[in-house]
Amino acid sequence: MLQLKQRVERVVEIPEGVEVSVEGGDVSGYTVNVRGPKGENSKVLKFRDVHVEVDGNKVRVYTDSVKKKQRAMVGTFASHIRNLITGVTKGFQYRLKLVYSHFPVKLRVEGDEVVIENFLGEKYPRRSKIVGRAQVKINGNDIIVEGIDKEECGQTAANLEQTTRIKNLDVRVFQDGIYIVEKP
């Protein structure tokens, strides 16, 4: 006989100075808007039978489904909402390090790109995309990626790391590149 499990629910606390609003419904997904001291962020969360609602100073994410995927997505949605709240209150920061031993590398930010010149003595510069509203600060060999959206900051840091990936050379000898050394 099939046993019915009880409701799976996660509650996310809304801190002082943060405003959370949820729009939409089950079929179109929920748009979660978060406004705080550092800015405004939003995300569309859509999965069948997973519900999001604001209840006072809490956001409730729940499902009444007995299916594993729906029950697992409750925790995922709650994590996304927590990341939105953390972004508008504290922000996110990734630290990267530029390592080179063969040729001196020059870094600079140009619009929505980071330009990496003279990497392994190459004639043409490599370019890495800065995603969304993330900001890149270069201080010598240290690179700091900051922003209020965790996904944008993480993707920008990953782009920098991948842009300096070395192919067709012995990675034990050529350890040059940009590497993530600290992430939230």
CSV table of C-alpha atoms in Angstrom, one decimal:
chain,number,residue,atom,x,y,z
A,1,MET,CA,0.0,0.0,0.0
A,2,LEU,CA,1.3,3.5,-0.9
A,3,GLN,CA,2.0,5.7,2.1
A,4,LEU,CA,1.4,9.4,1.7
A,5,LYS,CA,4.2,11.5,3.0
A,6,GLN,CA,3.5,14.8,4.6
A,7,ARG,CA,4.3,18.2,3.1
A,8,VAL,CA,7.9,19.1,2.5
A,9,GLU,CA,8.5,22.7,3.4
A,10,ARG,CA,11.5,25.0,3.8
A,11,VAL,CA,11.3,28.4,5.5
A,12,VAL,CA,13.7,31.3,4.7
A,13,GLU,CA,13.9,34.2,7.1
A,14,ILE,CA,13.8,37.7,5.7
A,15,PRO,CA,16.3,40.0,7.6
A,16,GLU,CA,15.7,43.6,8.5
A,17,GLY,CA,15.9,46.1,5.6
A,18,VAL,CA,15.2,43.5,3.0
A,19,GLU,CA,11.9,43.4,0.9
A,20,VAL,CA,10.8,40.2,-0.8
A,21,SER,CA,7.9,39.9,-3.2
A,22,VAL,CA,6.7,36.9,-5.1
A,23,GLU,CA,4.7,37.2,-8.3
A,24,GLY,CA,3.2,34.7,-10.7
A,25,GLY,CA,1.7,31.3,-10.3
A,26,ASP,CA,2.3,27.6,-10.7
A,27,VAL,CA,2.2,27.2,-14.5
A,28,SER,CA,4.2,30.3,-15.4
A,29,GLY,CA,6.6,30.0,-12.4
A,30,TYR,CA,7.2,32.4,-9.6
A,31,THR,CA,9.2,35.6,-10.0
A,32,VAL,CA,11.0,36.3,-6.7
A,33,ASN,CA,12.1,40.0,-6.4
A,34,VAL,CA,14.4,40.9,-3.5
A,35,ARG,CA,15.3,44.5,-2.7
A,36,GLY,CA,18.0,45.4,-0.1
A,37,PRO,CA,20.7,47.8,0.9
A,38,LYS,CA,23.1,46.8,-2.0
A,39,GLY,CA,20.5,46.8,-4.8
A,40,GLU,CA,17.7,44.7,-6.3
A,41,ASN,CA,17.8,41.2,-7.6
A,42,SER,CA,15.2,38.8,-9.1
A,43,LYS,CA,14.9,35.2,-10.3
A,44,VAL,CA,12.3,33.1,-12.0
A,45,LEU,CA,11.7,29.8,-10.2
A,46,LYS,CA,9.6,27.3,-12.1
A,47,PHE,CA,8.9,23.6,-11.3
A,48,ARG,CA,5.6,21.7,-11.2
A,49,ASP,CA,3.9,21.4,-7.9
A,50,VAL,CA,6.5,23.5,-6.0
A,51,HIS,CA,5.0,26.6,-4.4
A,52,VAL,CA,6.6,29.8,-3.1
A,53,GLU,CA,4.8,32.4,-0.9
A,54,VAL,CA,5.7,35.3,1.4
A,55,ASP,CA,4.3,35.0,4.9
A,56,GLY,CA,5.2,38.0,7.1
A,57,ASN,CA,9.0,38.1,7.5
A,58,LYS,CA,9.4,34.6,6.1
A,59,VAL,CA,9.4,33.0,2.6
A,60,ARG,CA,7.8,29.5,2.5
A,61,VAL,CA,8.7,27.0,-0.2
A,62,TYR,CA,6.6,23.8,-0.1
A,63,THR,CA,5.2,20.9,-2.0
A,64,ASP,CA,2.5,18.4,-1.3
A,65,SER,CA,3.7,16.0,-4.0
A,66,VAL,CA,5.1,12.5,-3.1
A,67,LYS,CA,7.5,12.6,-6.1
A,68,LYS,CA,11.2,12.8,-5.3
A,69,LYS,CA,12.0,15.5,-7.9
A,70,GLN,CA,9.4,17.9,-6.5
A,71,ARG,CA,10.5,17.2,-2.9
A,72,ALA,CA,14.2,17.9,-3.9
A,73,MET,CA,13.4,21.1,-5.7
A,74,VAL,CA,12.0,22.6,-2.5
A,75,GLY,CA,15.5,22.8,-1.0
A,76,THR,CA,16.9,24.1,-4.3
A,77,PHE,CA,14.3,26.9,-4.4
A,78,ALA,CA,15.0,27.8,-0.8
A,79,SER,CA,18.8,28.0,-1.5
A,80,HIS,CA,18.2,30.3,-4.5
A,81,ILE,CA,16.1,32.6,-2.4
A,82,ARG,CA,18.8,32.6,0.4
A,83,ASN,CA,21.4,33.5,-2.2
A,84,LEU,CA,19.2,36.4,-3.5
A,85,ILE,CA,18.9,37.7,0.1
A,86,THR,CA,22.6,37.3,0.8
A,87,GLY,CA,23.4,39.1,-2.5
A,88,VAL,CA,21.4,42.3,-1.6
A,89,THR,CA,22.7,42.4,2.0
A,90,LYS,CA,26.4,41.3,1.9
A,91,GLY,CA,27.1,40.7,-1.8
A,92,PHE,CA,29.4,38.0,-3.2
A,93,GLN,CA,33.2,38.1,-3.8
A,94,TYR,CA,35.5,35.7,-5.7
A,95,ARG,CA,39.3,36.1,-5.4
A,96,LEU,CA,41.5,35.0,-8.2
A,97,LYS,CA,45.2,34.9,-8.6
A,98,LEU,CA,47.3,35.5,-11.7
A,99,VAL,CA,50.2,33.1,-11.9
A,100,TYR,CA,53.0,33.4,-14.5
A,101,SER,CA,56.6,32.3,-14.7
A,102,HIS,CA,57.5,32.5,-18.4
A,103,PHE,CA,56.2,35.8,-19.7
A,104,PRO,CA,55.0,38.9,-17.7
A,105,VAL,CA,51.2,39.1,-18.2
A,106,LYS,CA,49.3,42.4,-18.3
A,107,LEU,CA,45.6,42.6,-17.2
A,108,ARG,CA,43.1,45.3,-17.8
A,109,VAL,CA,39.3,45.8,-17.8
A,110,GLU,CA,37.9,47.1,-21.0
A,111,GLY,CA,34.1,47.7,-20.9
A,112,ASP,CA,32.5,44.2,-20.3
A,113,GLU,CA,35.7,42.3,-20.9
A,114,VAL,CA,39.0,41.5,-19.1
A,115,VAL,CA,41.9,41.7,-21.6
A,116,ILE,CA,44.8,39.4,-20.9
A,117,GLU,CA,47.9,40.4,-22.8
A,118,ASN,CA,51.2,38.6,-23.4
A,119,PHE,CA,49.9,35.3,-21.9
A,120,LEU,CA,52.6,32.7,-22.7
A,121,GLY,CA,54.1,35.3,-25.0
A,122,GLU,CA,51.1,35.2,-27.4
A,123,LYS,CA,50.9,38.0,-29.9
A,124,TYR,CA,47.1,38.6,-29.6
A,125,PRO,CA,45.4,39.2,-26.3
A,126,ARG,CA,42.9,36.8,-24.8
A,127,ARG,CA,39.5,38.3,-23.8
A,128,SER,CA,37.3,37.1,-21.0
A,129,LYS,CA,33.6,38.2,-20.7
A,130,ILE,CA,32.3,39.9,-17.6
A,131,VAL,CA,28.7,38.6,-17.1
A,132,GLY,CA,25.8,40.8,-16.1
A,133,ARG,CA,26.4,43.3,-13.3
A,134,ALA,CA,29.5,41.7,-11.9
A,135,GLN,CA,32.5,44.0,-11.3
A,136,VAL,CA,36.1,43.1,-11.7
A,137,LYS,CA,38.9,44.8,-9.8
A,138,ILE,CA,42.6,44.2,-10.6
A,139,ASN,CA,45.2,44.8,-8.0
A,140,GLY,CA,48.6,43.6,-9.2
A,141,ASN,CA,48.3,39.8,-9.5
A,142,ASP,CA,45.1,39.7,-7.5
A,143,ILE,CA,41.7,39.8,-9.2
A,144,ILE,CA,38.5,40.4,-7.3
A,145,VAL,CA,35.1,39.7,-8.8
A,146,GLU,CA,32.2,41.3,-6.9
A,147,GLY,CA,28.5,41.6,-7.3
A,148,ILE,CA,25.0,40.9,-5.9
A,149,ASP,CA,24.2,37.9,-8.1
A,150,LYS,CA,26.1,34.7,-7.2
A,151,GLU,CA,25.6,33.2,-10.6
A,152,GLU,CA,27.0,36.2,-12.5
A,153,CYS,CA,30.0,36.5,-10.2
A,154,GLY,CA,30.7,32.8,-10.4
A,155,GLN,CA,30.4,32.7,-14.2
A,156,THR,CA,32.7,35.7,-14.6
A,157,ALA,CA,35.3,34.0,-12.4
A,158,ALA,CA,35.0,30.7,-14.3
A,159,ASN,CA,35.3,32.6,-17.6
A,160,LEU,CA,38.6,34.1,-16.4
A,161,GLU,CA,39.9,30.7,-15.3
A,162,GLN,CA,38.9,29.1,-18.6
A,163,THR,CA,40.3,31.9,-20.8
A,164,THR,CA,43.8,31.1,-19.5
A,165,ARG,CA,43.5,27.3,-19.8
A,166,ILE,CA,46.6,25.8,-21.4
A,167,LYS,CA,46.2,23.3,-24.2
A,168,ASN,CA,48.8,21.2,-26.0
A,169,LEU,CA,51.5,22.0,-23.5
A,170,ASP,CA,52.7,20.1,-20.4
A,171,VAL,CA,50.7,21.5,-17.5
A,172,ARG,CA,53.3,20.4,-15.0
A,173,VAL,CA,55.8,22.8,-16.6
A,174,PHE,CA,53.4,25.6,-17.8
A,175,GLN,CA,51.4,26.4,-14.7
A,176,ASP,CA,50.6,29.9,-15.9
A,177,GLY,CA,47.0,31.0,-15.6
A,178,ILE,CA,44.3,32.7,-13.5
A,179,TYR,CA,43.0,30.5,-10.7
A,180,ILE,CA,40.2,30.9,-8.2
A,181,VAL,CA,41.7,30.9,-4.7
A,182,GLU,CA,38.6,31.9,-2.7
A,183,LYS,CA,34.9,31.8,-3.3
A,184,PRO,CA,31.8,32.3,-1.1
